[in-house]
mmCIF file of C-alpha atoms in Angstrom:
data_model
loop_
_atom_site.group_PDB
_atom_site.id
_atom_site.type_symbol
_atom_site.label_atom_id
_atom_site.label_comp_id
_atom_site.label_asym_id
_atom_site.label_seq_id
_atom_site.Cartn_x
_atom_site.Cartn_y
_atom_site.Cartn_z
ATOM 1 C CA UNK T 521 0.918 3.218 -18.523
ATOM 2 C CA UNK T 522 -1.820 2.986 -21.091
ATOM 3 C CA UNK T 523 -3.654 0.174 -19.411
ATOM 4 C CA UNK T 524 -4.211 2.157 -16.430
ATOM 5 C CA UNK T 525 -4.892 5.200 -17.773
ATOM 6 C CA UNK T 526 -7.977 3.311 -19.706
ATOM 7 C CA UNK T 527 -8.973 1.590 -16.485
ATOM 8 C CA UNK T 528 -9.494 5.171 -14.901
ATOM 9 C CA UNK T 529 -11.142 6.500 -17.706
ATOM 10 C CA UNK T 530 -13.441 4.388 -18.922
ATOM 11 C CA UNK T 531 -14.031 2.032 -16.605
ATOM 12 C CA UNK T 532 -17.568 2.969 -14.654
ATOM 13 C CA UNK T 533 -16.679 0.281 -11.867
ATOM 14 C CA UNK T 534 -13.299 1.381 -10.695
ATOM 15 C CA UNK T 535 -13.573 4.094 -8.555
ATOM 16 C CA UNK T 536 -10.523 6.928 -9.607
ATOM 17 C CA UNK T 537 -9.051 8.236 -6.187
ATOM 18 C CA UNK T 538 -6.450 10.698 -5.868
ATOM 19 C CA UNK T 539 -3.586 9.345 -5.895
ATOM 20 C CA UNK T 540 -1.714 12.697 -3.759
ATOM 21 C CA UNK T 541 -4.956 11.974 -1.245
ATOM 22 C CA UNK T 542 -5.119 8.315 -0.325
ATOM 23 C CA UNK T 543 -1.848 6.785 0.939
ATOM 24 C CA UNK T 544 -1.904 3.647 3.051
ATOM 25 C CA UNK T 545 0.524 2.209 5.631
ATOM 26 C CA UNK T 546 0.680 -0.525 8.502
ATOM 27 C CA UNK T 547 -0.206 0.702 12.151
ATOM 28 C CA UNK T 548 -0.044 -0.851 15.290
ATOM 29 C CA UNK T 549 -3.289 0.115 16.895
ATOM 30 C CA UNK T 550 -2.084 0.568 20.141
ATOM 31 C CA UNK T 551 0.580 3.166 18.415
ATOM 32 C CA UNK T 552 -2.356 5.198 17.270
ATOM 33 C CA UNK T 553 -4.457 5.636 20.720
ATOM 34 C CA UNK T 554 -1.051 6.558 22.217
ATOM 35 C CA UNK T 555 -1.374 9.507 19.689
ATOM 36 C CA UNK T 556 -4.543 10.801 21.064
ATOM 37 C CA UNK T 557 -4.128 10.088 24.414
ATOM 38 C CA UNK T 558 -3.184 13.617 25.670
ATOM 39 C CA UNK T 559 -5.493 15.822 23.432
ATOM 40 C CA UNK T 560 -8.438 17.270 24.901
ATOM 41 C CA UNK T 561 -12.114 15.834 24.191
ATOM 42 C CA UNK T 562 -13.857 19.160 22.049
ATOM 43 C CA UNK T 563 -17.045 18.493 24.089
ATOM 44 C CA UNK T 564 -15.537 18.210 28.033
ATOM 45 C CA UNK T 565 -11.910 19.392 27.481
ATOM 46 C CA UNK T 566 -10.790 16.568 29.477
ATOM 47 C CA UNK T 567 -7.775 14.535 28.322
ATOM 48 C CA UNK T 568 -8.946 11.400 28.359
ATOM 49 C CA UNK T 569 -9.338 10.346 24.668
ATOM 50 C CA UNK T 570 -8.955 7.046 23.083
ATOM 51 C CA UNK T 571 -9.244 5.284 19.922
ATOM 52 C CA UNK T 572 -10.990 1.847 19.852
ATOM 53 C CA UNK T 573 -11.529 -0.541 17.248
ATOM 54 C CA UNK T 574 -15.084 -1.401 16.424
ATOM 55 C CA UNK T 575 -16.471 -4.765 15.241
ATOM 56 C CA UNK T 576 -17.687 -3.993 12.267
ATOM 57 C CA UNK T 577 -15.082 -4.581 9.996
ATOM 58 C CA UNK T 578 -15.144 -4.961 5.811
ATOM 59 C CA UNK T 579 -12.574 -6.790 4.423
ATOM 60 C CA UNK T 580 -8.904 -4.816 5.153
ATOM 61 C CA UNK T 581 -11.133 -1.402 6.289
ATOM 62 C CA UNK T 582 -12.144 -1.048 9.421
ATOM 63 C CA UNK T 583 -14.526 1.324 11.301
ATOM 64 C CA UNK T 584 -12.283 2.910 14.108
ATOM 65 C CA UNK T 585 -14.264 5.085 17.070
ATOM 66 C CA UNK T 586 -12.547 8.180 18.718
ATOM 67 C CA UNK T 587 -13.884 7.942 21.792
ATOM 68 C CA UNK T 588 -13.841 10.304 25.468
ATOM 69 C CA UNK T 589 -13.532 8.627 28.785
ATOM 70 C CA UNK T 590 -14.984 11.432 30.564
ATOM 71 C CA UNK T 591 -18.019 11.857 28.539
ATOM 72 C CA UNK T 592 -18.183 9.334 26.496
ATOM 73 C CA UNK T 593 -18.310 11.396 23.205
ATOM 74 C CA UNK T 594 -17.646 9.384 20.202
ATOM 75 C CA UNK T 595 -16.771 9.584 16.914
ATOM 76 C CA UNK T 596 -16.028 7.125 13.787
ATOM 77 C CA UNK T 597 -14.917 7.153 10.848
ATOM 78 C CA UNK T 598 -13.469 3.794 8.762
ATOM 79 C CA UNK T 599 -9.966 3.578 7.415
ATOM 80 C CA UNK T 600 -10.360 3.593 3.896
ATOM 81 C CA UNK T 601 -13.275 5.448 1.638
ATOM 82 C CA UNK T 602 -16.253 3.963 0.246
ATOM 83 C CA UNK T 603 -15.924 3.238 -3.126
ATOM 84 C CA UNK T 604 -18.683 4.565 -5.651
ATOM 85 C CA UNK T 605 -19.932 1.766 -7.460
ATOM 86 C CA UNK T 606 -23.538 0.494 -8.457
ATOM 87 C CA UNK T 607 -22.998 -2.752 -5.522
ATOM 88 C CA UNK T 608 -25.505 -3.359 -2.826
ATOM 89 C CA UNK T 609 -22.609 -4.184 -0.336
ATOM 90 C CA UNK T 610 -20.393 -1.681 0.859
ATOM 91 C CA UNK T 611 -16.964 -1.899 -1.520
ATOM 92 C CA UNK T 612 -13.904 0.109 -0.077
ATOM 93 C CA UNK T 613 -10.392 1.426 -1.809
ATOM 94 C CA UNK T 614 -8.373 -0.487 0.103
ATOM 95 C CA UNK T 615 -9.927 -3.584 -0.159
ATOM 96 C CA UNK T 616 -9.592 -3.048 -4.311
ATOM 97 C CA UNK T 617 -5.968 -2.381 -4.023
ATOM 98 C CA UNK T 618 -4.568 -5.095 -2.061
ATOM 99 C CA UNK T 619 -6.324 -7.448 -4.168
ATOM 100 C CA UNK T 620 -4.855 -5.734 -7.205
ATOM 101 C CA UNK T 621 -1.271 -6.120 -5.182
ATOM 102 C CA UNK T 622 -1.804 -9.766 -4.606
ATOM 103 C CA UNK T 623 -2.831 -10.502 -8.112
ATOM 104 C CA UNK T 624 -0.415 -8.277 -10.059
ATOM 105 C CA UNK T 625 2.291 -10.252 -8.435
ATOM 106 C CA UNK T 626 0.538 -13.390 -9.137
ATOM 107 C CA UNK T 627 -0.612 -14.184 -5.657
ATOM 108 C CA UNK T 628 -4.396 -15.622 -4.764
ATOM 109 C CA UNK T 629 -6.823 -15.174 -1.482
ATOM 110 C CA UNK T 630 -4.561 -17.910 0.056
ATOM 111 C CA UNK T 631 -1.381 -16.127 0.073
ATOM 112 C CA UNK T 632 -3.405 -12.584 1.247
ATOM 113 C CA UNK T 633 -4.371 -14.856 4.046
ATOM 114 C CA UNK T 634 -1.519 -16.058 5.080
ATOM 115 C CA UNK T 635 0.133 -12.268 4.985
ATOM 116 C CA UNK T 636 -2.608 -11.246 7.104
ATOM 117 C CA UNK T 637 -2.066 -13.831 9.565
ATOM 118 C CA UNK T 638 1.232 -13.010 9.650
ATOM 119 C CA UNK T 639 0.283 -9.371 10.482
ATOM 120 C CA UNK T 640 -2.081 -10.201 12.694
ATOM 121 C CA UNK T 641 -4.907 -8.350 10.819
ATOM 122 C CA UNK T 642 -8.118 -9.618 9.852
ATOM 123 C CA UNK T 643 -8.590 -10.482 6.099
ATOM 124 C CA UNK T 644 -11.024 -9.944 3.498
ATOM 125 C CA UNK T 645 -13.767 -12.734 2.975
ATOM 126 C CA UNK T 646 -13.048 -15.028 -0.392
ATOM 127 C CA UNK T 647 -16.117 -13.786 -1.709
ATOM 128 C CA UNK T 648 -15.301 -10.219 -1.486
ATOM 129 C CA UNK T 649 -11.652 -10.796 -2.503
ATOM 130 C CA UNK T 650 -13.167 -12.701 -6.300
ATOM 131 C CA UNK T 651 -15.704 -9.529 -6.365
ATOM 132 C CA UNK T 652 -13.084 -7.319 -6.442
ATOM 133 C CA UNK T 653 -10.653 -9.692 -8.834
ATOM 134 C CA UNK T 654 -14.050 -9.776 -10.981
ATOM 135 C CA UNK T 655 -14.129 -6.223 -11.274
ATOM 136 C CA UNK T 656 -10.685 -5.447 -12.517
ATOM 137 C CA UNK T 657 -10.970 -7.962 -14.649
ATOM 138 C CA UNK T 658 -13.327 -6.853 -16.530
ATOM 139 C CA UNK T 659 -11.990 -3.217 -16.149
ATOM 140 C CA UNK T 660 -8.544 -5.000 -17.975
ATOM 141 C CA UNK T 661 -10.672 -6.626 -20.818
ATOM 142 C CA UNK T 662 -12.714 -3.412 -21.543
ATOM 143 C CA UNK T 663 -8.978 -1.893 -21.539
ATOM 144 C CA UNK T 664 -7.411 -4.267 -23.805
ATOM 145 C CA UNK T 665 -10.830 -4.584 -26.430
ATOM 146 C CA UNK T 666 -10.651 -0.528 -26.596
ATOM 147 C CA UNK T 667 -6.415 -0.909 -27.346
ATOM 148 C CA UNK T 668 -7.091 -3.175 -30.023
ATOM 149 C CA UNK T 669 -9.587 -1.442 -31.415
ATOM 150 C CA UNK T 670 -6.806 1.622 -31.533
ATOM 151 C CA UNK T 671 -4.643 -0.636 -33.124
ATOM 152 C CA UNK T 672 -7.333 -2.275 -35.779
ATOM 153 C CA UNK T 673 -7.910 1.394 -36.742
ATOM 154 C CA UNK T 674 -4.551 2.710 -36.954
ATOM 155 C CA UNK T 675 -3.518 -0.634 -39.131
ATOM 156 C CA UNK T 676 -5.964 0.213 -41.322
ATOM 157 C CA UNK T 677 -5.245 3.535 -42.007
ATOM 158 C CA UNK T 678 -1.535 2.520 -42.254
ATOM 159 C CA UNK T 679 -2.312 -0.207 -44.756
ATOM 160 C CA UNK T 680 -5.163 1.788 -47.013
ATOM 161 C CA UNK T 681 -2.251 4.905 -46.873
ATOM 162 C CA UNK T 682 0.185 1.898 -48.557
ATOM 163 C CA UNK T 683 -2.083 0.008 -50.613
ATOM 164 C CA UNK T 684 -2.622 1.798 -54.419
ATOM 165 C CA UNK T 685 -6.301 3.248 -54.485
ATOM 166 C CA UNK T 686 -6.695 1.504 -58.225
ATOM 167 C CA UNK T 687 -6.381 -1.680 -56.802
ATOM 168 C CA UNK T 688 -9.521 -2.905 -55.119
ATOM 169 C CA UNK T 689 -8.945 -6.149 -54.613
ATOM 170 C CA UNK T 690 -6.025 -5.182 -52.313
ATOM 171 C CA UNK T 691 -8.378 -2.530 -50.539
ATOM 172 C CA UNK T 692 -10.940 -5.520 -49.450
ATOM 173 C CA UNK T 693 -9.154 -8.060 -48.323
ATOM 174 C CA UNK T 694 -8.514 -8.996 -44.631
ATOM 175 C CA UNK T 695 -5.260 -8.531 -42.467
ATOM 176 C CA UNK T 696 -3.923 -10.800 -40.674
ATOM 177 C CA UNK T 697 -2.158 -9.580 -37.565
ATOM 178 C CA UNK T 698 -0.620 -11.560 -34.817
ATOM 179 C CA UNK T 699 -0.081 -10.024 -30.816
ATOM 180 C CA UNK T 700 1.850 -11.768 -28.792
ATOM 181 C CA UNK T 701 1.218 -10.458 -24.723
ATOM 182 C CA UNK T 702 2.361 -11.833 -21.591
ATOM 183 C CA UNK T 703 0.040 -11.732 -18.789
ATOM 184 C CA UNK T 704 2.175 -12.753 -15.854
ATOM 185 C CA UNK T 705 3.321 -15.698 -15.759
ATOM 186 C CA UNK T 706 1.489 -17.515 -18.834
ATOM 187 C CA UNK T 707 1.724 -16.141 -22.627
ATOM 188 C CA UNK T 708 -1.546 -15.429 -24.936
ATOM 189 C CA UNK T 709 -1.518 -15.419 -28.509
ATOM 190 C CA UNK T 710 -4.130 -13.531 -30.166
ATOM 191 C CA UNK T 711 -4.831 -13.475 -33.752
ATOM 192 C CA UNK T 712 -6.646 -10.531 -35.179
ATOM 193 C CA UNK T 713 -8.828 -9.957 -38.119
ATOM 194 C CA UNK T 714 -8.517 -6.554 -38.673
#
């Protein structure tokens, strides 16, 4: 889809992961420590590991601590990567796609909380949820102004390839075209002077 391909091109504030490399699903925590639970700590090679949940916590990612009960060894890592951007808060992936989700369906931060309480999961601020709607929306207009710029050119060419070279009055003057687009559920009409 064009519009996404120009998002990930041009767009300096939307971070272009690997699609093959990031995949997300729904665990049960408890699910995942039962995973680890029988391999042996590097440090003591005791097998007595566990995964806990720390507090700090940004938005849908979530810093998660493997941790020894022998030694107490620990390491962390959070569930989603850090998104390069030019933001003095941390901004992760996964925090950018489910608010892309719950907007591209036409949902707001009211409906993300209410599917989180329904999870049981702890949800995004508001704030960080209309930074990140902020972001891809400008990412969409820069999209859309650099399509219609493709299409103002290729008009032109299309109507100067047409148009008789003698006649110069024809050459100058304006075209009109009309774009109809529907962004969810409302329509836009744009007019274009090309």
């Amino acid at each position: 889809n064009i519009r996404h391909t120009e998002i990930n091109d041009q767009c300096n504030n939307v971070n272009i992961v690997n699609e093959v490399d990031c995949k997300y699903m729904l665990i049960d925590s408890s699910l995942l420590s039962a995973l680890v639970c029988g391999l042996a700590c590097p440090d003591c090679k005791n097998t007595c590991l566990y995964i806990g949940i720390n507090e700090e916590k940004h938005g849908f990612c979530h810093k998660l601590e493997l941790m020894c009960r022998a030694c107490e060894e620990k390491t962390t890592v959070y569930t989603s990567k850090l998104r390069e951007d030019s933001s003095t808060r941390p901004s992760f992936d996964v925090n950018q796609r489910i608010t892309q989700a719950f907007v591209n369906i036409g949902q707001g931060f009211s409906e993300l909380q209410q599917f989180a309480m329904v999870m049981n999961m702890a949800v995004m601020n508001k704030s960080t949820f209309n930074d990140q709607a902020a972001v891809m929306k400008k990412a969409t207009a820069f999209a859309a102004n650099s399509v219609l710029q493709d299409a103002r050119l290729k008009v032109r060419k299309t109507y100067a390839d047409l148009v008789d070279s003698e006649n110069s009055e024809l050459n100058h003057s304006p075209i009109d075209i009309s774009v109809s687009m529907g962004l969810g559920l409302q329509g836009v009409i744009l007019l274009c002077m090309v």
